[in-house]
Amino acid sequence: MLRSFLVLTLVFAMNLVNAQESAYVAGVVSNKSGNPKESVNIGVLGLPVGTSSAQDGSYKLAVPSDTDIVIVFSFIGFGSEKVQVNLAPGETYNFNQTLKVSSTQLQNVTVEDKQIRNSTLQRIDPKTIRIIPTATGGVEAIIKTLPGVSSNNELTSQYSVRGGNYDENLVYVNDILIYRPFLVRSGEQEGLSFINSDMVSSILFSAGGFDAKYGDKMSSVLDIRYRKPTELGGTVSMSLLGGAAHVEGVTKNYRLSYQLGLRHKTNQYLLNSLNTKGEYKPSFTDFQGLFTFSVNEDVEISFLGNYARNRYTFIPENRETKFGTLNEALQLKIYFDGQEVDAYETFQGALSTTIFPKPELKIKIIAAGFRTFESETYDIQGQYFLDELEKDIGKEDFGEAKLNRGIGTYLNHARNYLDATVYSLEQKGYFTKGIRYLQWGVKYQREQINDKLSEWTMIDSAGYSIPKSGDSVGYVNPSLQPVRLLEIQDVLKAKTSLNSNRLSGYLQNNWLWATKDSLEFSLTTGMRASYWDLNEQILFSPRLSFSVQPNWKSDFVFRAAFGFYQQAPFYRELRDLNGEVHTDVKAQESIHVIVGSDYNFRAWNRPFKLVTELYYKHMENLIPYEIDNVRIRYYAENNARGYATGIDLKVNGEFVKGIESWVSLSVMQTQEDIIDDYYYDYYNQEGEKIIVGYTADQTVTDSIRFEPGYIPRPTDQRVNFSLFFQDYLPKRPDIQMHLNLVYGSGLPFGPPSFQRYKDTLRIPAYRRVDIGFSARLLKEGKKVGPKNPLKHFKTIWLSLEVFNLLGINNTISYLWVSDVTNRQYAVPNFLTQRLLNLKLIVKF
């Protein structure tokens, strides 16, 4: 009933849109030298309508008629230009605009963006990517500092948003959906993110309540736009973690533009600081190209292609970890044999055709393909010694092993192979008439996935394998001797081939209006629909957002969003803990309710913004899962319900004049109820609860059944705080400091039993401080001699970064070992230590 009501409301609202006839503004945008400027943003202040100039600088924009409007021209590096007009219906106003180079030396802080303020999206300045000190770098490093986003692993680009997992985040580049690797289980193996930060021009991010045009996942959306260059240029960067090169340009007739990017990363330097010592040989390389060709004023063709080759080889040698408490100090030593060899090879490409049949209508057709070949192979034997340490500070052997608690061997084996292909054909439309902005899309997708999984673990915690192979003594016929099987654990054997088809579409409308007393309103309604022939499920997802800007002296915008977010399963969600694929798994459902405010204010005579959002997410048909490092293992059954609720706050602005910093704080709780789970507590004759390894009398005489009810989800990180702060020398603004501080409270964990109710422990809080010091050796526009080799460069930056400044041992996961009484111990797997990094960035 609720869904039917929302659908009817949506259809009714769309028919209330003002259908008055548009007027038009047209002309050419150029720089002060008279050269045409491509990709200049041209829009109407306060309205969700806009366009960009073509390669010859020309533009034509449909605008509301019979009302006062302000046309805004903006481009990175140039000052914004505005012109006010009031046009009659059907009138075309010819206006040529000349842009002037911005004279501001330091980064400008933009706090006014009406279209973004009316939605749950956040706009991020791509310039920040270059300066933020992190081990992985890239766009995702900035995303991790935003409210609602959490990550407790500096080696990965993955992140969790408002209680969701890594598979619940949408990532688009130029309207193309990006996929994450399937077999990767740790940040060490992950390699490069798809997004090449050298090519980025625009970053939008929403932590929930996003529009219908953005897809069906339950947590977040990251919308990336690559730049359309207007002149020849490029960058070269080098550091101890790898390097990158990028070149861009445009032909003389401005019809063909291109961007090419090559990146290579090796995190060997980082991995050598882990507590497992050995020979790390990571090598991650990718190449991207974006080509855009203007056939004429009305047709544009674009191709985005990517090839990534990732190799990870690891030959472990030994490990020593001290853990426990003052009263029980322990040490684990492991000596390894064997190696791990992983390979990931990915191809992704998309051909887009954009057509402008009329100035107010844009049609975009996208044909995309994704292909990945992945292999994960290892045979690693570990021989471990668990010792109790001397804790008496007065003894000479303080801190050394005094008693052996356990000794054993384990063997991990895997031969996992996967190849996946995804093809899609999509049509998107954009229509502007008056204050009406209509968007729609239809998409067909074909998926082909083949995998072969074989992995197991053998654990021998007593010094020999049980059952012990017998001999033939005493047997007249040795063939009659009983067969003794060697038991292994965590067996995963599967061979799967899946072929399926998906259909999806959306319709979305947006409009703004104002009352006589200057109240400004914005309303966006939308509907998504999808069908997957594998589980034969049809989904409808209505979404709505609303905002109001009161006529107050203080600059406030209040907004609310409501919507259904139904995430149909992909391959990972279908595979259970034993490797079996269940094709009857249905979509997970999440209902978002969000209210928030956006407040622009001034402090110390400088601009600031405070953004606050409160949210509640009700979830049904959840698929329970376990997380180990970055690997997610699903139960492949819709047998849970849950919720996530919290508050996000962010303050950004000029804490130091002329340069932006921000502070984010999130408080969140997410829990789930696995409907059919239960457990028994067992008691002996004395009424004592039997605990393996502790209770002397292990004979069961009684039991009590418990149903756990709501338990914390694996991503239940209650508090997250992040600070990105920048400063510079007062008389030397070319010498800057960048500080990135992150705190995240502990995540739930428990013994490796795949029984979620046992995850009652908490990993220690994730605490990390990274700091960078940058010096601009060459400033853009600085005049140098004709024979000076620096004349070919625009800017040169040299940075010194200190990762994990405080040297904190952060824990990512645990290795479980047993002593002679079969008591289990959780041995922490620590992340990277304090390291220095030197980075050089040259722009030409």
PDB file of N, CA and C in Angstrom, residues 567-644:
ATOM      1  N   GLN A 567      18.947  -3.376  -3.331  1.00  0.00           N
ATOM      2  CA  GLN A 567      20.184  -3.818  -3.972  1.00  0.00           C
ATOM      3  C   GLN A 567      20.049  -5.273  -4.396  1.00  0.00           C
ATOM      4  N   ALA A 568      19.862  -5.467  -5.701  1.00  0.00           N
ATOM      5  CA  ALA A 568      19.816  -6.827  -6.230  1.00  0.00           C
ATOM      6  C   ALA A 568      21.182  -7.480  -6.060  1.00  0.00           C
ATOM      7  N   PRO A 569      21.232  -8.780  -5.780  1.00  0.00           N
ATOM      8  CA  PRO A 569      22.529  -9.426  -5.542  1.00  0.00           C
ATOM      9  C   PRO A 569      23.385  -9.478  -6.797  1.00  0.00           C
ATOM     10  N   PHE A 570      24.680  -9.396  -6.605  1.00  0.00           N
ATOM     11  CA  PHE A 570      25.646  -9.670  -7.661  1.00  0.00           C
ATOM     12  C   PHE A 570      26.273 -11.019  -7.323  1.00  0.00           C
ATOM     13  N   TYR A 571      27.318 -11.389  -7.989  1.00  0.00           N
ATOM     14  CA  TYR A 571      27.857 -12.740  -7.823  1.00  0.00           C
ATOM     15  C   TYR A 571      28.290 -13.030  -6.386  1.00  0.00           C
ATOM     16  N   ARG A 572      28.930 -12.069  -5.740  1.00  0.00           N
ATOM     17  CA  ARG A 572      29.470 -12.323  -4.399  1.00  0.00           C
ATOM     18  C   ARG A 572      28.377 -12.683  -3.401  1.00  0.00           C
ATOM     19  N   GLU A 573      27.230 -11.992  -3.487  1.00  0.00           N
ATOM     20  CA  GLU A 573      26.158 -12.249  -2.535  1.00  0.00           C
ATOM     21  C   GLU A 573      25.515 -13.622  -2.723  1.00  0.00           C
ATOM     22  N   LEU A 574      25.666 -14.219  -3.912  1.00  0.00           N
ATOM     23  CA  LEU A 574      25.040 -15.512  -4.198  1.00  0.00           C
ATOM     24  C   LEU A 574      25.839 -16.691  -3.658  1.00  0.00           C
ATOM     25  N   ARG A 575      27.107 -16.506  -3.385  1.00  0.00           N
ATOM     26  CA  ARG A 575      27.987 -17.610  -2.994  1.00  0.00           C
ATOM     27  C   ARG A 575      28.055 -17.719  -1.473  1.00  0.00           C
ATOM     28  N   ASP A 576      27.720 -18.890  -0.938  1.00  0.00           N
ATOM     29  CA  ASP A 576      27.692 -19.049   0.513  1.00  0.00           C
ATOM     30  C   ASP A 576      29.071 -19.424   1.050  1.00  0.00           C
ATOM     31  N   LEU A 577      29.128 -19.730   2.338  1.00  0.00           N
ATOM     32  CA  LEU A 577      30.402 -19.978   3.003  1.00  0.00           C
ATOM     33  C   LEU A 577      31.084 -21.244   2.511  1.00  0.00           C
ATOM     34  N   ASN A 578      30.316 -22.156   1.895  1.00  0.00           N
ATOM     35  CA  ASN A 578      30.883 -23.389   1.363  1.00  0.00           C
ATOM     36  C   ASN A 578      31.169 -23.311  -0.131  1.00  0.00           C
ATOM     37  N   GLY A 579      30.936 -22.157  -0.735  1.00  0.00           N
ATOM     38  CA  GLY A 579      31.195 -21.985  -2.154  1.00  0.00           C
ATOM     39  C   GLY A 579      30.010 -22.267  -3.045  1.00  0.00           C
ATOM     40  N   GLU A 580      28.918 -22.739  -2.473  1.00  0.00           N
ATOM     41  CA  GLU A 580      27.738 -23.051  -3.273  1.00  0.00           C
ATOM     42  C   GLU A 580      27.008 -21.766  -3.663  1.00  0.00           C
ATOM     43  N   VAL A 581      26.524 -21.716  -4.911  1.00  0.00           N
ATOM     44  CA  VAL A 581      25.833 -20.534  -5.420  1.00  0.00           C
ATOM     45  C   VAL A 581      24.325 -20.741  -5.323  1.00  0.00           C
ATOM     46  N   HIS A 582      23.620 -19.755  -4.759  1.00  0.00           N
ATOM     47  CA  HIS A 582      22.168 -19.808  -4.591  1.00  0.00           C
ATOM     48  C   HIS A 582      21.544 -18.747  -5.497  1.00  0.00           C
ATOM     49  N   THR A 583      20.865 -19.181  -6.535  1.00  0.00           N
ATOM     50  CA  THR A 583      20.299 -18.233  -7.506  1.00  0.00           C
ATOM     51  C   THR A 583      18.948 -17.679  -7.074  1.00  0.00           C
ATOM     52  N   ASP A 584      18.422 -18.147  -5.938  1.00  0.00           N
ATOM     53  CA  ASP A 584      17.124 -17.658  -5.475  1.00  0.00           C
ATOM     54  C   ASP A 584      17.252 -16.520  -4.469  1.00  0.00           C
ATOM     55  N   VAL A 585      18.464 -16.034  -4.230  1.00  0.00           N
ATOM     56  CA  VAL A 585      18.656 -14.924  -3.293  1.00  0.00           C
ATOM     57  C   VAL A 585      18.005 -13.662  -3.858  1.00  0.00           C
ATOM     58  N   LYS A 586      17.262 -12.960  -3.032  1.00  0.00           N
ATOM     59  CA  LYS A 586      16.535 -11.767  -3.457  1.00  0.00           C
ATOM     60  C   LYS A 586      17.303 -10.495  -3.085  1.00  0.00           C
ATOM     61  N   ALA A 587      16.765  -9.376  -3.529  1.00  0.00           N
ATOM     62  CA  ALA A 587      17.392  -8.079  -3.268  1.00  0.00           C
ATOM     63  C   ALA A 587      17.282  -7.711  -1.792  1.00  0.00           C
ATOM     64  N   GLN A 588      18.324  -7.086  -1.287  1.00  0.00           N
ATOM     65  CA  GLN A 588      18.287  -6.505   0.051  1.00  0.00           C
ATOM     66  C   GLN A 588      17.580  -5.149  -0.034  1.00  0.00           C
ATOM     67  N   GLU A 589      16.825  -4.805   0.999  1.00  0.00           N
ATOM     68  CA  GLU A 589      16.018  -3.591   0.971  1.00  0.00           C
ATOM     69  C   GLU A 589      16.442  -2.645   2.093  1.00  0.00           C
ATOM     70  N   SER A 590      16.502  -1.371   1.753  1.00  0.00           N
ATOM     71  CA  SER A 590      16.825  -0.349   2.744  1.00  0.00           C
ATOM     72  C   SER A 590      15.975   0.882   2.478  1.00  0.00           C
ATOM     73  N   ILE A 591      15.307   1.361   3.505  1.00  0.00           N
ATOM     74  CA  ILE A 591      14.511   2.588   3.409  1.00  0.00           C
ATOM     75  C   ILE A 591      15.273   3.695   4.128  1.00  0.00           C
ATOM     76  N   HIS A 592      15.613   4.758   3.400  1.00  0.00           N
ATOM     77  CA  HIS A 592      16.373   5.872   3.961  1.00  0.00           C
ATOM     78  C   HIS A 592      15.423   6.999   4.353  1.00  0.00           C
ATOM     79  N   VAL A 593      15.594   7.505   5.551  1.00  0.00           N
ATOM     80  CA  VAL A 593      14.915   8.722   5.999  1.00  0.00           C
ATOM     81  C   VAL A 593      15.999   9.657   6.522  1.00  0.00           C
ATOM     82  N   ILE A 594      16.138  10.822   5.882  1.00  0.00           N
ATOM     83  CA  ILE A 594      17.234  11.739   6.199  1.00  0.00           C
ATOM     84  C   ILE A 594      16.685  13.148   6.350  1.00  0.00           C
ATOM     85  N   VAL A 595      17.098  13.839   7.398  1.00  0.00           N
ATOM     86  CA  VAL A 595      16.818  15.266   7.550  1.00  0.00           C
ATOM     87  C   VAL A 595      18.141  15.952   7.866  1.00  0.00           C
ATOM     88  N   GLY A 596      18.303  17.154   7.332  1.00  0.00           N
ATOM     89  CA  GLY A 596      19.575  17.836   7.548  1.00  0.00           C
ATOM     90  C   GLY A 596      19.485  19.315   7.284  1.00  0.00           C
ATOM     91  N   SER A 597      20.609  19.985   7.514  1.00  0.00           N
ATOM     92  CA  SER A 597      20.695  21.423   7.279  1.00  0.00           C
ATOM     93  C   SER A 597      22.059  21.766   6.719  1.00  0.00           C
ATOM     94  N   ASP A 598      22.095  22.877   6.006  1.00  0.00           N
ATOM     95  CA  ASP A 598      23.324  23.408   5.415  1.00  0.00           C
ATOM     96  C   ASP A 598      23.384  24.883   5.807  1.00  0.00           C
ATOM     97  N   TYR A 599      24.419  25.248   6.566  1.00  0.00           N
ATOM     98  CA  TYR A 599      24.497  26.594   7.137  1.00  0.00           C
ATOM     99  C   TYR A 599      25.807  27.242   6.729  1.00  0.00           C
ATOM    100  N   ASN A 600      25.708  28.319   5.952  1.00  0.00           N
ATOM    101  CA  ASN A 600      26.872  29.127   5.592  1.00  0.00           C
ATOM    102  C   ASN A 600      27.007  30.281   6.586  1.00  0.00           C
ATOM    103  N   PHE A 601      28.194  30.447   7.138  1.00  0.00           N
ATOM    104  CA  PHE A 601      28.404  31.529   8.098  1.00  0.00           C
ATOM    105  C   PHE A 601      29.835  32.035   7.983  1.00  0.00           C
ATOM    106  N   ARG A 602      30.104  33.113   8.681  1.00  0.00           N
ATOM    107  CA  ARG A 602      31.438  33.699   8.679  1.00  0.00           C
ATOM    108  C   ARG A 602      31.975  33.744  10.111  1.00  0.00           C
ATOM    109  N   ALA A 603      33.245  33.388  10.243  1.00  0.00           N
ATOM    110  CA  ALA A 603      33.954  33.477  11.521  1.00  0.00           C
ATOM    111  C   ALA A 603      35.343  34.011  11.233  1.00  0.00           C
ATOM    112  N   TRP A 604      35.831  34.893  12.082  1.00  0.00           N
ATOM    113  CA  TRP A 604      37.113  35.564  11.853  1.00  0.00           C
ATOM    114  C   TRP A 604      37.130  36.259  10.486  1.00  0.00           C
ATOM    115  N   ASN A 605      35.908  36.669  10.062  1.00  0.00           N
ATOM    116  CA  ASN A 605      35.740  37.338   8.769  1.00  0.00           C
ATOM    117  C   ASN A 605      36.145  36.435   7.599  1.00  0.00           C
ATOM    118  N   ARG A 606      35.915  35.128   7.784  1.00  0.00           N
ATOM    119  CA  ARG A 606      36.222  34.158   6.731  1.00  0.00           C
ATOM    120  C   ARG A 606      35.034  33.216   6.562  1.00  0.00           C
ATOM    121  N   PRO A 607      34.856  32.620   5.366  1.00  0.00           N
ATOM    122  CA  PRO A 607      33.673  31.784   5.101  1.00  0.00           C
ATOM    123  C   PRO A 607      33.805  30.379   5.681  1.00  0.00           C
ATOM    124  N   PHE A 608      32.674  29.883   6.207  1.00  0.00           N
ATOM    125  CA  PHE A 608      32.595  28.525   6.741  1.00  0.00           C
ATOM    126  C   PHE A 608      31.254  27.913   6.361  1.00  0.00           C
ATOM    127  N   LYS A 609      31.199  26.585   6.453  1.00  0.00           N
ATOM    128  CA  LYS A 609      29.959  25.851   6.208  1.00  0.00           C
ATOM    129  C   LYS A 609      29.817  24.758   7.257  1.00  0.00           C
ATOM    130  N   LEU A 610      28.613  24.635   7.823  1.00  0.00           N
ATOM    131  CA  LEU A 610      28.274  23.557   8.747  1.00  0.00           C
ATOM    132  C   LEU A 610      27.158  22.727   8.118  1.00  0.00           C
ATOM    133  N   VAL A 611      27.428  21.447   7.907  1.00  0.00           N
ATOM    134  CA  VAL A 611      26.440  20.529   7.344  1.00  0.00           C
ATOM    135  C   VAL A 611      26.113  19.474   8.390  1.00  0.00           C
ATOM    136  N   THR A 612      24.816  19.305   8.657  1.00  0.00           N
ATOM    137  CA  THR A 612      24.347  18.339   9.644  1.00  0.00           C
ATOM    138  C   THR A 612      23.303  17.442   9.001  1.00  0.00           C
ATOM    139  N   GLU A 613      23.406  16.131   9.236  1.00  0.00           N
ATOM    140  CA  GLU A 613      22.401  15.191   8.749  1.00  0.00           C
ATOM    141  C   GLU A 613      22.111  14.143   9.817  1.00  0.00           C
ATOM    142  N   LEU A 614      20.822  13.919  10.061  1.00  0.00           N
ATOM    143  CA  LEU A 614      20.366  12.818  10.899  1.00  0.00           C
ATOM    144  C   LEU A 614      19.686  11.803   9.988  1.00  0.00           C
ATOM    145  N   TYR A 615      19.907  10.531  10.244  1.00  0.00           N
ATOM    146  CA  TYR A 615      19.369   9.533   9.326  1.00  0.00           C
ATOM    147  C   TYR A 615      18.915   8.295  10.087  1.00  0.00           C
ATOM    148  N   TYR A 616      17.979   7.593   9.455  1.00  0.00           N
ATOM    149  CA  TYR A 616      17.552   6.280   9.922  1.00  0.00           C
ATOM    150  C   TYR A 616      17.354   5.404   8.697  1.00  0.00           C
ATOM    151  N   LYS A 617      17.927   4.214   8.735  1.00  0.00           N
ATOM    152  CA  LYS A 617      17.786   3.263   7.629  1.00  0.00           C
ATOM    153  C   LYS A 617      17.173   1.969   8.175  1.00  0.00           C
ATOM    154  N   HIS A 618      16.000   1.654   7.646  1.00  0.00           N
ATOM    155  CA  HIS A 618      15.338   0.397   8.010  1.00  0.00           C
ATOM    156  C   HIS A 618      15.623  -0.619   6.916  1.00  0.00           C
ATOM    157  N   MET A 619      16.117  -1.803   7.301  1.00  0.00           N
ATOM    158  CA  MET A 619      16.580  -2.775   6.312  1.00  0.00           C
ATOM    159  C   MET A 619      15.873  -4.116   6.481  1.00  0.00           C
ATOM    160  N   GLU A 620      15.458  -4.673   5.349  1.00  0.00           N
ATOM    161  CA  GLU A 620      14.820  -5.987   5.316  1.00  0.00           C
ATOM    162  C   GLU A 620      15.539  -6.867   4.289  1.00  0.00           C
ATOM    163  N   ASN A 621      15.288  -8.185   4.402  1.00  0.00           N
ATOM    164  CA  ASN A 621      15.871  -9.170   3.474  1.00  0.00           C
ATOM    165  C   ASN A 621      17.393  -9.072   3.411  1.00  0.00           C
ATOM    166  N   LEU A 622      18.011  -8.756   4.523  1.00  0.00           N
ATOM    167  CA  LEU A 622      19.467  -8.641   4.539  1.00  0.00           C
ATOM    168  C   LEU A 622      20.128 -10.006   4.384  1.00  0.00           C
ATOM    169  N   ILE A 623      21.312  -9.994   3.779  1.00  0.00           N
ATOM    170  CA  ILE A 623      22.139 -11.192   3.654  1.00  0.00           C
ATOM    171  C   ILE A 623      23.276 -11.059   4.662  1.00  0.00           C
ATOM    172  N   PRO A 624      23.286 -11.835   5.727  1.00  0.00           N
ATOM    173  CA  PRO A 624      24.385 -11.725   6.703  1.00  0.00           C
ATOM    174  C   PRO A 624      25.729 -12.043   6.060  1.00  0.00           C
ATOM    175  N   TYR A 625      26.781 -11.503   6.640  1.00  0.00           N
ATOM    176  CA  TYR A 625      28.112 -11.703   6.080  1.00  0.00           C
ATOM    177  C   TYR A 625      29.159 -11.562   7.176  1.00  0.00           C
ATOM    178  N   GLU A 626      30.361 -12.010   6.853  1.00  0.00           N
ATOM    179  CA  GLU A 626      31.538 -11.843   7.706  1.00  0.00           C
ATOM    180  C   GLU A 626      32.574 -11.043   6.928  1.00  0.00           C
ATOM    181  N   ILE A 627      33.350 -10.213   7.625  1.00  0.00           N
ATOM    182  CA  ILE A 627      34.419  -9.440   6.996  1.00  0.00           C
ATOM    183  C   ILE A 627      35.754  -9.859   7.601  1.00  0.00           C
ATOM    184  N   ASP A 628      36.711 -10.194   6.731  1.00  0.00           N
ATOM    185  CA  ASP A 628      38.080 -10.471   7.150  1.00  0.00           C
ATOM    186  C   ASP A 628      38.995  -9.621   6.288  1.00  0.00           C
ATOM    187  N   ASN A 629      39.575  -8.578   6.904  1.00  0.00           N
ATOM    188  CA  ASN A 629      40.366  -7.599   6.157  1.00  0.00           C
ATOM    189  C   ASN A 629      39.441  -6.897   5.165  1.00  0.00           C
ATOM    190  N   VAL A 630      39.565  -7.097   3.857  1.00  0.00           N
ATOM    191  CA  VAL A 630      38.618  -6.489   2.920  1.00  0.00           C
ATOM    192  C   VAL A 630      37.775  -7.554   2.218  1.00  0.00           C
ATOM    193  N   ARG A 631      37.923  -8.811   2.622  1.00  0.00           N
ATOM    194  CA  ARG A 631      37.150  -9.893   2.017  1.00  0.00           C
ATOM    195  C   ARG A 631      35.810 -10.035   2.721  1.00  0.00           C
ATOM    196  N   ILE A 632      34.742 -10.080   1.931  1.00  0.00           N
ATOM    197  CA  ILE A 632      33.395 -10.241   2.468  1.00  0.00           C
ATOM    198  C   ILE A 632      32.888 -11.622   2.075  1.00  0.00           C
ATOM    199  N   ARG A 633      32.466 -12.400   3.063  1.00  0.00           N
ATOM    200  CA  ARG A 633      31.909 -13.729   2.815  1.00  0.00           C
ATOM    201  C   ARG A 633      30.452 -13.735   3.256  1.00  0.00           C
ATOM    202  N   TYR A 634      29.560 -13.972   2.296  1.00  0.00           N
ATOM    203  CA  TYR A 634      28.126 -13.902   2.543  1.00  0.00           C
ATOM    204  C   TYR A 634      27.565 -15.272   2.919  1.00  0.00           C
ATOM    205  N   TYR A 635      26.425 -15.224   3.640  1.00  0.00           N
ATOM    206  CA  TYR A 635      25.710 -16.452   3.973  1.00  0.00           C
ATOM    207  C   TYR A 635      24.774 -16.874   2.836  1.00  0.00           C
ATOM    208  N   ALA A 636      24.549 -15.994   1.848  1.00  0.00           N
ATOM    209  CA  ALA A 636      23.723 -16.278   0.661  1.00  0.00           C
ATOM    210  C   ALA A 636      22.298 -16.665   1.036  1.00  0.00           C
ATOM    211  N   GLU A 637      21.737 -15.948   1.996  1.00  0.00           N
ATOM    212  CA  GLU A 637      20.371 -16.201   2.433  1.00  0.00           C
ATOM    213  C   GLU A 637      19.784 -14.912   2.975  1.00  0.00           C
ATOM    214  N   ASN A 638      18.560 -14.570   2.531  1.00  0.00           N
ATOM    215  CA  ASN A 638      17.884 -13.355   3.003  1.00  0.00           C
ATOM    216  C   ASN A 638      17.197 -13.633   4.335  1.00  0.00           C
ATOM    217  N   ASN A 639      17.972 -13.797   5.381  1.00  0.00           N
ATOM    218  CA  ASN A 639      17.380 -14.206   6.658  1.00  0.00           C
ATOM    219  C   ASN A 639      17.687 -13.235   7.787  1.00  0.00           C
ATOM    220  N   ALA A 640      17.786 -11.947   7.463  1.00  0.00           N
ATOM    221  CA  ALA A 640      18.059 -10.967   8.516  1.00  0.00           C
ATOM    222  C   ALA A 640      17.340  -9.662   8.217  1.00  0.00           C
ATOM    223  N   ARG A 641      17.079  -8.923   9.267  1.00  0.00           N
ATOM    224  CA  ARG A 641      16.580  -7.562   9.158  1.00  0.00           C
ATOM    225  C   ARG A 641      17.431  -6.691  10.073  1.00  0.00           C
ATOM    226  N   GLY A 642      17.431  -5.393   9.810  1.00  0.00           N
ATOM    227  CA  GLY A 642      18.304  -4.554  10.614  1.00  0.00           C
ATOM    228  C   GLY A 642      17.986  -3.084  10.476  1.00  0.00           C
ATOM    229  N   TYR A 643      18.864  -2.281  11.057  1.00  0.00           N
ATOM    230  CA  TYR A 643      18.705  -0.832  10.981  1.00  0.00           C
ATOM    231  C   TYR A 643      20.059  -0.174  11.167  1.00  0.00           C
ATOM    232  N   ALA A 644      20.132   1.072  10.746  1.00  0.00           N
ATOM    233  CA  ALA A 644      21.292   1.927  11.015  1.00  0.00           C
ATOM    234  C   ALA A 644      20.758   3.318  11.295  1.00  0.00           C
TER     235      ALA A 644
END
